[in-house]
Amino acid sequence: MRILLVEDDESLASGLLLALRRAGYTVEHVQDGAAAVRALTDNHFDLVILDLGLPRLDGTEVLAALRRGGSAIPVLVLSARDAVRDRIGALDLGADDYLVKPFDLDELLARLRVLERRRVGLPVNRLRLGELELDLAALSVRWQGKPVELQLREFMLLKRLAEHPHKVFHRNELEESIYGWGDGVASNAIDVYVHHLRKKISPRIVETVRGMGYRIGQADVADAETAEPAAPADTAP
């Protein structure tokens, strides 16, 4: 999931960037409200973490502009404004959640997982497709009931594909999902990660759609989802 962090406190932002990236998120950071509006206009994000007390343009104005433009992107407000009227005001403007500073990092991550589950329609932190199971909280994978050791970006790529099992992703979409603005991206990076996933899980776990991109392996998913139960044993004497 690609997140835009809008926070003017450099120390707090630095810590959040590190923690969120370790938790498997791709995160971009801007420090003022005007920059946030530009970033949201020019780029695709899956979620926004938004401070309210921002220079140049207050966070409430950013939120209002976002909703006036018809965007339904989830917004988690992270603010030192702890009055009930501030929380109600932000929620009525269209915020999806509101967390008061100072906050516990684990609680922030849990709230992000809730918004993430809601975005893709999951009731719990587990994503199952056939014999593939992803634990979104533990960043772990099981295939045919057995654990699979993946590097963080391998997990991020697999998760992105599995969240939308019928979508074909272009290479640049996948790069944006797992790399930030400042990251150097090798021209064959996605190919390398796909190769690793096929080697570690199954040769069919990621399907190449010629001339278009990649999607989660339809055959493996379908095999497990449509398999008929075995016929009962003949117990006749």
XYZ file of N, CA and C in Angstrom:
711
model
N 0.839 -1.189 0.000
C 0.000 0.000 0.000
C 0.877 1.243 0.000
N 0.535 2.206 -0.849
C 1.308 3.435 -0.980
C 0.643 4.550 -0.179
N 1.390 5.125 0.749
C 0.859 6.114 1.687
C 1.517 7.464 1.456
N 0.731 8.534 1.559
C 1.273 9.888 1.616
C 1.222 10.351 3.069
N 2.384 10.645 3.635
C 2.486 11.168 4.995
C 2.624 12.681 4.907
N 1.690 13.409 5.507
C 1.709 14.878 5.503
C 1.960 15.325 6.932
N 3.207 15.690 7.225
C 3.618 15.998 8.605
C 4.779 16.997 8.564
N 4.633 18.117 9.308
C 5.674 19.144 9.273
C 6.730 18.978 10.364
N 6.485 18.112 11.327
C 7.481 17.846 12.366
C 8.497 16.846 11.793
N 9.710 17.330 11.507
C 10.698 16.497 10.826
C 11.104 15.281 11.655
N 11.238 15.454 12.965
C 11.644 14.339 13.818
C 10.575 13.247 13.829
N 9.320 13.652 14.010
C 8.228 12.685 14.009
C 8.112 12.012 12.648
N 8.206 12.801 11.584
C 8.078 12.248 10.239
C 9.174 11.230 9.957
N 10.394 11.527 10.386
C 11.512 10.615 10.162
C 11.270 9.268 10.828
N 10.797 9.305 12.084
C 10.500 8.058 12.790
C 9.366 7.287 12.153
N 8.332 8.001 11.703
C 7.201 7.342 11.069
C 7.593 6.713 9.736
N 8.398 7.420 8.964
C 8.839 6.872 7.685
C 9.565 5.547 7.877
N 10.446 5.503 8.856
C 11.201 4.283 9.127
C 10.271 3.158 9.567
N 9.366 3.462 10.515
C 8.468 2.433 11.044
C 7.499 1.921 9.990
N 6.950 2.816 9.194
C 5.975 2.412 8.187
C 6.622 1.580 7.084
N 7.826 1.947 6.691
C 8.514 1.166 5.664
C 8.882 -0.213 6.177
N 9.278 -0.290 7.443
C 9.566 -1.607 8.022
C 8.303 -2.461 8.102
N 7.140 -1.806 8.195
C 5.868 -2.533 8.275
C 5.333 -2.917 6.899
N 6.100 -2.632 5.846
C 5.712 -3.079 4.516
C 4.943 -2.073 3.694
N 4.995 -0.788 4.075
C 4.310 0.248 3.315
C 5.317 1.052 2.493
N 4.871 1.505 1.337
C 5.635 2.460 0.549
C 5.132 3.841 0.947
N 6.026 4.712 1.406
C 5.601 5.986 1.995
C 6.337 7.148 1.358
N 5.577 8.182 0.973
C 6.137 9.451 0.532
C 5.788 10.509 1.564
N 6.624 11.522 1.684
C 6.447 12.514 2.745
C 6.480 13.925 2.180
N 5.513 14.748 2.575
C 5.537 16.184 2.306
C 5.289 16.906 3.624
N 5.719 18.184 3.686
C 5.722 18.895 4.959
C 4.694 20.007 5.080
N 3.949 20.308 4.028
C 2.950 21.374 4.143
C 1.712 21.031 3.328
N 0.634 21.754 3.607
C -0.640 21.437 2.979
C -0.672 21.647 1.480
N -0.014 22.705 0.996
C -0.001 22.960 -0.442
C 0.723 21.849 -1.181
N 1.839 21.377 -0.620
C 2.573 20.270 -1.233
C 1.738 18.992 -1.225
N 0.929 18.816 -0.181
C 0.068 17.633 -0.110
C -0.965 17.640 -1.232
N -1.567 18.800 -1.478
C -2.566 18.899 -2.557
C -1.927 18.586 -3.899
N -0.722 19.120 -4.141
C -0.035 18.840 -5.403
C 0.286 17.357 -5.542
N 0.796 16.768 -4.449
C 1.163 15.342 -4.496
C -0.053 14.469 -4.780
N -1.180 14.796 -4.169
C -2.391 13.999 -4.359
C -3.000 14.215 -5.741
N -2.733 15.362 -6.316
C -3.229 15.642 -7.664
C -2.410 14.920 -8.722
N -1.104 14.844 -8.504
C -0.191 14.343 -9.527
C 0.186 12.875 -9.377
N -0.179 12.246 -8.259
C 0.261 10.880 -7.989
C -0.881 10.029 -7.453
N -0.691 8.712 -7.563
C -1.666 7.787 -6.974
C -1.192 7.349 -5.592
N -2.087 7.446 -4.613
C -1.831 6.922 -3.269
C -3.035 6.093 -2.841
N -2.779 5.147 -1.931
C -3.859 4.313 -1.407
C -4.412 4.845 -0.096
N -3.638 5.705 0.582
C -4.055 6.198 1.892
C -3.242 7.444 2.237
N -3.836 8.336 3.047
C -3.163 9.555 3.495
C -3.139 9.583 5.021
N -1.967 9.863 5.586
C -1.848 10.186 7.013
C -1.643 11.698 7.082
N -2.573 12.399 7.699
C -2.644 13.855 7.572
C -2.607 14.553 8.920
N -1.583 15.388 9.115
C -1.558 16.301 10.261
C -2.496 17.466 9.956
N -2.995 18.132 10.989
C -3.885 19.272 10.767
C -3.147 20.597 10.822
N -2.246 20.756 11.796
C -1.533 22.015 11.962
C -0.369 22.132 11.005
N -0.658 22.420 9.739
C 0.364 22.443 8.696
C 0.638 23.877 8.230
N 1.866 24.173 7.790
C 2.133 25.471 7.171
C 1.499 25.563 5.785
N 1.265 26.790 5.347
C 0.772 27.138 4.014
C -0.698 26.788 3.797
N -1.118 25.613 4.235
C -2.517 25.215 4.075
C -2.851 24.231 5.183
N -3.839 24.568 6.002
C -4.201 23.718 7.136
C -4.695 22.364 6.655
N -4.472 21.351 7.505
C -4.889 20.005 7.142
C -6.378 19.883 6.888
N -7.201 20.663 7.587
C -8.641 20.602 7.331
C -8.967 21.093 5.926
N -8.204 22.080 5.442
C -8.415 22.573 4.081
C -7.974 21.537 3.048
N -6.887 20.827 3.341
C -6.450 19.739 2.455
C -7.540 18.678 2.366
N -8.079 18.297 3.510
C -9.117 17.274 3.560
C -10.367 17.724 2.826
N -10.770 18.980 3.054
C -11.963 19.496 2.385
C -11.776 19.532 0.871
N -10.594 19.952 0.421
C -10.322 20.004 -1.016
C -10.347 18.610 -1.631
N -9.813 17.657 -0.893
C -9.777 16.277 -1.368
C -11.188 15.744 -1.585
N -12.054 15.970 -0.616
C -13.422 15.455 -0.724
C -14.253 16.244 -1.723
N -14.016 17.546 -1.841
C -14.729 18.323 -2.861
C -14.404 17.817 -4.259
N -13.177 17.355 -4.429
C -12.771 16.833 -5.726
C -13.292 15.440 -6.009
N -13.999 14.846 -5.065
C -14.601 13.537 -5.273
C -13.731 12.360 -4.895
N -12.558 12.612 -4.304
C -11.667 11.511 -3.927
C -12.206 10.776 -2.708
N -12.164 9.450 -2.784
C -12.588 8.614 -1.661
C -11.408 7.966 -0.960
N -10.192 8.453 -1.234
C -9.006 7.865 -0.628
C -9.120 7.911 0.899
N -8.820 6.823 1.606
C -8.888 6.841 3.075
C -7.910 7.847 3.664
N -8.366 8.582 4.665
C -7.542 9.587 5.339
C -7.555 9.325 6.836
N -6.361 9.136 7.402
C -6.211 9.021 8.848
C -5.591 10.323 9.345
N -6.333 11.062 10.152
C -5.822 12.310 10.712
C -4.969 11.987 11.929
N -3.785 12.601 11.981
C -2.848 12.416 13.081
C -2.537 13.813 13.605
N -3.125 14.177 14.755
C -3.048 15.578 15.162
C -2.929 15.730 16.674
N -2.309 16.852 17.081
C -2.248 17.195 18.501
C -3.532 17.863 18.970
N -4.410 18.212 18.068
C -5.692 18.823 18.431
C -6.593 17.746 19.019
N -6.775 17.815 20.330
C -7.477 16.722 21.009
C -8.887 17.072 21.470
N -9.366 18.251 21.140
C -10.726 18.619 21.527
C -11.736 17.803 20.735
N -12.846 17.499 21.401
C -13.877 16.699 20.740
C -14.360 17.400 19.474
N -14.500 18.737 19.527
C -14.999 19.454 18.347
C -14.046 19.318 17.155
N -12.728 19.220 17.437
C -11.766 19.032 16.350
C -11.913 17.657 15.727
N -12.083 16.636 16.565
C -12.240 15.274 16.044
C -13.530 15.152 15.233
N -14.613 15.709 15.774
C -15.892 15.649 15.063
C -15.801 16.414 13.742
N -15.160 17.577 13.784
C -15.049 18.383 12.577
C -14.297 17.668 11.471
N -13.190 17.027 11.822
C -12.404 16.315 10.812
C -13.169 15.111 10.266
N -13.843 14.376 11.141
C -14.611 13.218 10.695
C -15.764 13.651 9.791
N -16.421 14.774 10.140
C -17.519 15.268 9.305
C -17.023 15.802 7.963
N -15.773 16.248 7.911
C -15.201 16.702 6.642
C -14.850 15.542 5.714
N -14.777 14.327 6.289
C -14.495 13.165 5.451
C -13.338 12.311 5.890
N -12.742 12.618 7.056
C -11.672 11.752 7.561
C -12.254 10.386 7.920
N -11.457 9.341 7.727
C -11.898 7.984 8.055
C -11.526 7.577 9.471
N -10.519 8.234 10.047
C -10.094 7.929 11.408
C -9.333 9.134 11.945
N -9.183 9.180 13.269
C -8.548 10.330 13.922
C -7.758 9.800 15.113
N -6.468 10.072 15.126
C -5.600 9.618 16.214
C -4.881 10.831 16.792
N -4.949 10.968 18.104
C -4.389 12.140 18.782
C -2.929 11.898 19.157
N -2.079 12.891 18.919
C -0.680 12.861 19.356
C -0.617 13.224 20.843
N 0.305 12.652 21.603
C 1.192 11.538 21.235
C 0.400 10.236 21.120
N 0.906 9.318 20.357
C 0.185 8.088 20.067
C 1.132 6.907 20.184
N 0.551 5.729 20.277
C 1.337 4.486 20.296
C 1.486 3.983 18.863
N 2.707 3.671 18.466
C 2.961 3.246 17.093
C 2.175 1.996 16.728
N 2.084 1.053 17.655
C 1.347 -0.175 17.357
C -0.128 0.124 17.091
N -0.681 1.106 17.818
C -2.072 1.478 17.565
C -2.220 2.109 16.182
N -1.279 2.964 15.804
C -1.319 3.550 14.467
C -1.298 2.464 13.396
N -0.395 1.492 13.542
C -0.303 0.413 12.557
C -1.586 -0.413 12.510
N -2.195 -0.632 13.693
C -3.453 -1.386 13.729
C -4.566 -0.617 13.016
N -4.605 0.695 13.211
C -5.632 1.508 12.538
C -5.402 1.521 11.022
N -4.149 1.540 10.605
C -3.855 1.467 9.172
C -4.325 0.144 8.591
N -4.123 -0.929 9.343
C -4.574 -2.237 8.848
C -6.093 -2.276 8.716
N -6.804 -1.613 9.625
C -8.267 -1.557 9.517
C -8.670 -0.855 8.232
N -8.047 0.299 7.964
C -8.369 1.040 6.744
C -7.985 0.252 5.503
N -6.876 -0.465 5.593
C -6.429 -1.292 4.472
C -7.411 -2.429 4.218
N -7.854 -3.089 5.287
C -8.839 -4.166 5.135
C -10.124 -3.643 4.517
N -10.564 -2.485 4.990
C -11.799 -1.896 4.475
C -11.655 -1.571 2.991
N -10.468 -1.106 2.603
C -10.237 -0.712 1.212
C -10.356 -1.891 0.269
N -9.901 -3.076 0.694
C -9.934 -4.252 -0.187
C -11.016 -5.255 0.210
N -11.835 -4.901 1.211
C -12.970 -5.743 1.567
C -12.634 -6.974 2.375
N -11.625 -6.881 3.240
C -11.254 -8.017 4.081
C -11.784 -7.823 5.500
N -12.377 -8.859 6.114
C -12.862 -8.730 7.480
C -11.762 -8.892 8.531
N -10.675 -9.566 8.173
C -9.577 -9.821 9.116
C -8.256 -9.548 8.410
N -7.149 -9.696 9.162
C -5.828 -9.399 8.610
C -5.232 -10.550 7.804
N -6.058 -11.418 7.279
C -5.567 -12.533 6.487
C -6.201 -12.499 5.103
N -5.372 -12.652 4.111
C -5.815 -12.673 2.726
C -5.578 -14.068 2.187
N -6.656 -14.743 1.782
C -6.549 -16.118 1.284
C -6.996 -16.182 -0.167
N -6.175 -16.799 -0.978
C -6.504 -17.097 -2.370
C -6.077 -18.531 -2.634
N -7.042 -19.419 -2.723
C -6.701 -20.816 -2.916
C -5.797 -21.318 -1.809
N -4.643 -21.830 -2.192
C -3.700 -22.376 -1.215
C -2.690 -21.336 -0.718
N -2.899 -20.098 -1.120
C -2.024 -19.008 -0.699
C -2.680 -18.236 0.436
N -1.916 -17.971 1.501
C -2.431 -17.204 2.638
C -1.398 -16.162 3.053
N -1.832 -14.904 3.132
C -0.974 -13.816 3.579
C -1.494 -13.269 4.899
N -0.610 -13.149 5.868
C -0.929 -12.506 7.141
C -0.450 -11.063 7.038
N -1.381 -10.118 6.973
C -1.034 -8.727 6.726
C -0.408 -8.053 7.936
N -0.643 -8.577 9.117
C -0.044 -8.000 10.322
C 1.365 -8.531 10.553
N 1.543 -9.831 10.371
C 2.843 -10.456 10.604
C 3.753 -10.395 9.381
N 3.207 -9.952 8.225
C 3.969 -9.907 6.964
C 4.526 -11.291 6.619
N 3.683 -12.288 6.779
C 4.112 -13.661 6.537
C 3.228 -14.320 5.489
N 3.750 -15.391 4.891
C 3.061 -16.099 3.811
C 3.084 -17.587 4.089
N 1.967 -18.235 3.771
C 1.911 -19.693 3.808
C 1.389 -20.171 2.465
N 1.984 -21.252 1.971
C 1.566 -21.862 0.718
C 1.324 -23.341 0.969
N 0.121 -23.783 0.672
C -0.282 -25.168 0.936
C -0.038 -25.525 2.402
N -0.281 -24.544 3.281
C -0.171 -24.750 4.715
C 1.223 -24.627 5.286
N 2.221 -24.397 4.439
C 3.602 -24.335 4.902
C 4.128 -22.901 4.792
N 4.922 -22.455 5.772
C 5.449 -21.084 5.733
C 6.452 -20.908 4.598
N 6.436 -19.710 4.019
C 7.368 -19.350 2.949
C 8.112 -18.095 3.388
N 9.427 -18.134 3.340
C 10.245 -16.984 3.734
C 10.420 -16.044 2.544
N 9.902 -14.833 2.683
C 10.025 -13.833 1.634
C 10.736 -12.597 2.148
N 11.468 -11.935 1.271
C 11.990 -10.623 1.587
C 10.822 -9.638 1.601
N 11.024 -8.475 2.247
C 9.933 -7.527 2.424
C 9.332 -7.096 1.089
N 10.169 -6.754 0.120
C 9.617 -6.289 -1.156
C 8.969 -7.422 -1.942
N 9.426 -8.639 -1.763
C 8.751 -9.778 -2.377
C 7.342 -9.909 -1.796
N 7.248 -9.755 -0.477
C 5.935 -9.812 0.170
C 5.048 -8.679 -0.330
N 5.600 -7.471 -0.423
C 4.818 -6.316 -0.864
C 4.275 -6.520 -2.280
N 5.097 -7.073 -3.151
C 4.660 -7.325 -4.518
C 3.567 -8.386 -4.557
N 3.770 -9.478 -3.838
C 2.775 -10.545 -3.809
C 1.453 -10.045 -3.233
N 1.535 -9.254 -2.186
C 0.326 -8.700 -1.566
C -0.436 -7.817 -2.540
N 0.291 -6.972 -3.263
C -0.372 -6.074 -4.228
C -1.122 -6.863 -5.280
N -0.502 -7.907 -5.799
C -1.146 -8.737 -6.807
C -2.347 -9.485 -6.226
N -2.190 -10.015 -5.018
C -3.237 -10.841 -4.415
C -4.448 -10.027 -3.980
N -4.243 -8.745 -3.689
C -5.370 -7.897 -3.292
C -6.368 -7.716 -4.432
N -5.900 -7.847 -5.658
C -6.762 -7.652 -6.830
C -6.554 -8.834 -7.780
N -7.162 -9.975 -7.466
C -6.820 -11.223 -8.156
C -7.160 -11.260 -9.639
N -7.984 -10.341 -10.131
C -8.337 -10.370 -11.552
C -7.714 -9.211 -12.329
N -6.913 -8.407 -11.654
C -6.327 -7.237 -12.304
C -4.939 -7.547 -12.853
N -4.674 -7.033 -14.045
C -3.334 -7.099 -14.623
C -2.627 -5.782 -14.300
N -1.478 -5.878 -13.635
C -0.723 -4.697 -13.235
C 0.402 -4.432 -14.224
N 0.485 -3.199 -14.704
C 1.632 -2.801 -15.514
C 2.857 -2.707 -14.603
N 4.003 -2.835 -15.209
C 5.254 -2.817 -14.450
C 5.392 -1.533 -13.611
N 5.037 -0.376 -14.200
C 5.214 0.876 -13.450
C 4.282 0.958 -12.253
N 3.094 0.326 -12.336
C 2.183 0.289 -11.191
C 2.808 -0.493 -10.042
N 3.437 -1.612 -10.375
C 4.059 -2.441 -9.346
C 5.281 -1.740 -8.753
N 6.043 -1.055 -9.585
C 7.198 -0.303 -9.081
C 6.747 0.774 -8.107
N 5.664 1.496 -8.439
C 5.152 2.535 -7.550
C 4.658 1.959 -6.231
N 4.199 0.698 -6.266
C 3.670 0.067 -5.055
C 4.754 -0.291 -4.054
N 5.970 -0.560 -4.541
C 6.996 -1.059 -3.620
C 8.236 -0.184 -3.534
N 8.287 0.874 -4.352
C 9.430 1.786 -4.302
C 8.955 3.211 -4.057
N 9.730 3.956 -3.274
C 9.427 5.356 -3.024
C 10.055 6.262 -4.048
N 9.770 7.579 -3.928
C 10.273 8.569 -4.878
C 11.797 8.555 -4.960
N 12.457 8.405 -3.822
C 13.913 8.504 -3.799
C 14.651 7.205 -4.007
N 13.932 6.117 -4.211
C 14.575 4.812 -4.366
C 15.064 4.607 -5.802
N 16.260 4.081 -5.919
C 16.740 3.691 -7.238
C 16.102 2.373 -7.636
N 15.533 2.312 -8.836
C 14.832 1.118 -9.295
C 15.536 0.561 -10.522
N 16.075 -0.638 -10.401
C 16.694 -1.289 -11.554
C 15.625 -1.626 -12.585
N 15.993 -1.615 -13.848
C 15.027 -1.835 -14.927
C 14.376 -3.213 -14.856
N 15.081 -4.183 -14.256
C 14.549 -5.548 -14.191
C 14.118 -5.941 -12.776
N 13.921 -4.948 -11.904
C 13.630 -5.252 -10.490
C 12.376 -6.111 -10.336
N 11.289 -5.731 -11.012
C 10.043 -6.485 -10.885
C 10.221 -7.901 -11.419
N 10.936 -8.041 -12.530
C 11.191 -9.382 -13.084
C 11.928 -10.264 -12.079
N 12.885 -9.663 -11.370
C 13.669 -10.422 -10.387
C 12.776 -10.890 -9.248
N 11.921 -9.989 -8.737
C 11.037 -10.375 -7.631
C 10.031 -11.436 -8.071
N 9.518 -11.313 -9.287
C 8.592 -12.327 -9.808
C 9.291 -13.675 -9.898
N 10.525 -13.670 -10.375
C 11.306 -14.910 -10.456
C 11.453 -15.545 -9.078
N 11.753 -14.714 -8.056
C 11.914 -15.239 -6.697
C 10.606 -15.833 -6.177
N 9.481 -15.159 -6.434
C 8.189 -15.662 -5.962
C 7.863 -16.999 -6.617
N 8.131 -17.117 -7.894
C 7.867 -18.377 -8.585
C 8.752 -19.497 -8.057
N 9.982 -19.168 -7.714
C 10.916 -20.173 -7.209
C 10.556 -20.600 -5.790
N 10.147 -19.642 -4.949
C 9.884 -19.932 -3.547
C 8.495 -20.510 -3.301
N 7.524 -20.160 -4.162
C 6.143 -20.577 -3.916
C 5.684 -21.587 -4.958
N 5.542 -21.135 -6.199
C 5.081 -22.005 -7.281
C 5.411 -21.324 -8.599
N 5.768 -22.088 -9.629
C 6.048 -21.485 -10.938
C 4.852 -20.738 -11.512
N 3.646 -21.071 -11.019
C 2.431 -20.444 -11.554
C 1.859 -19.364 -10.643
N 2.567 -19.009 -9.573
C 1.986 -18.081 -8.600
C 1.797 -16.685 -9.189
N 2.653 -16.283 -10.114
C 2.500 -15.010 -10.819
C 2.447 -15.301 -12.310
N 1.429 -14.771 -12.962
C 1.223 -15.005 -14.385
C 1.672 -13.787 -15.183
N 2.426 -14.009 -16.240
C 2.810 -12.938 -17.162
C 1.744 -12.812 -18.243
N 1.193 -11.612 -18.381
C 0.231 -11.334 -19.449
C 0.994 -10.563 -20.528
N 1.278 -11.219 -21.600
C 2.187 -10.688 -22.622
C 1.751 -9.298 -23.100
N 2.705 -8.376 -23.100
C 2.452 -7.026 -23.574
C 1.713 -6.147 -22.595
N 1.339 -6.679 -21.415
C 0.550 -5.903 -20.455
C 1.209 -5.830 -19.083
N 1.567 -6.990 -18.527
C 2.153 -6.964 -17.195
C 1.980 -8.279 -16.470
N 1.640 -8.178 -15.177
C 1.543 -9.366 -14.335
C 0.217 -9.375 -13.564
N -0.209 -10.579 -13.208
C -1.321 -10.750 -12.276
C -1.058 -12.000 -11.455
N -1.826 -12.134 -10.382
C -1.671 -13.316 -9.543
C -2.031 -14.540 -10.376
N -1.373 -15.665 -10.126
C -1.567 -16.856 -10.945
C -2.969 -17.408 -10.854
N -3.741 -17.275 -11.896
C -5.138 -17.691 -11.893
C -5.298 -19.201 -11.744
N -4.401 -19.973 -12.331
C -4.533 -21.432 -12.293
C -4.421 -21.958 -10.869
N -3.407 -21.490 -10.128
C -3.219 -21.979 -8.759
C -4.387 -21.607 -7.878
N -4.894 -20.380 -8.029
C -6.044 -19.949 -7.229
C -7.259 -20.790 -7.566
N -7.522 -20.956 -8.863
C -8.709 -21.692 -9.283
C -8.641 -23.156 -8.884
N -7.455 -23.751 -8.978
C -7.319 -25.167 -8.633
C -7.794 -25.440 -7.211
N -7.412 -24.570 -6.281
C -7.764 -24.802 -4.888
C -9.191 -24.395 -4.593
N -9.693 -23.343 -5.279
C -11.025 -22.842 -4.950
C -12.131 -23.697 -5.548
N -11.854 -24.358 -6.678
C -12.911 -25.089 -7.361
C -12.793 -26.605 -7.226
N -11.764 -27.052 -6.538
C -11.586 -28.496 -6.397
C -12.788 -29.123 -5.694
N -13.278 -30.225 -6.239
C -14.414 -30.904 -5.633
C -13.931 -31.791 -4.499
N -14.739 -31.937 -3.436
C -14.337 -32.819 -2.348
C -14.281 -34.251 -2.812
N -13.376 -34.999 -2.212
C -13.231 -36.403 -2.589
C -14.509 -37.185 -2.275
N -14.821 -38.167 -3.107
C -16.007 -38.993 -2.888
C -15.790 -39.831 -1.626
N -16.840 -40.021 -0.843
C -16.692 -40.829 0.376
C -16.305 -42.261 0.042
N -15.562 -42.872 0.926
C -15.124 -44.268 0.719
C -16.335 -45.181 0.719
N -16.254 -46.255 -0.040
C -17.333 -47.229 -0.116
C -17.300 -48.055 1.157
N -18.372 -47.941 1.920
C -18.411 -48.657 3.203
C -19.301 -49.891 3.142
N -19.769 -50.227 1.920
C -20.640 -51.401 1.823
C -19.873 -52.655 2.197
N -20.535 -53.590 2.838
C -19.847 -54.842 3.235
C -19.500 -55.667 2.019
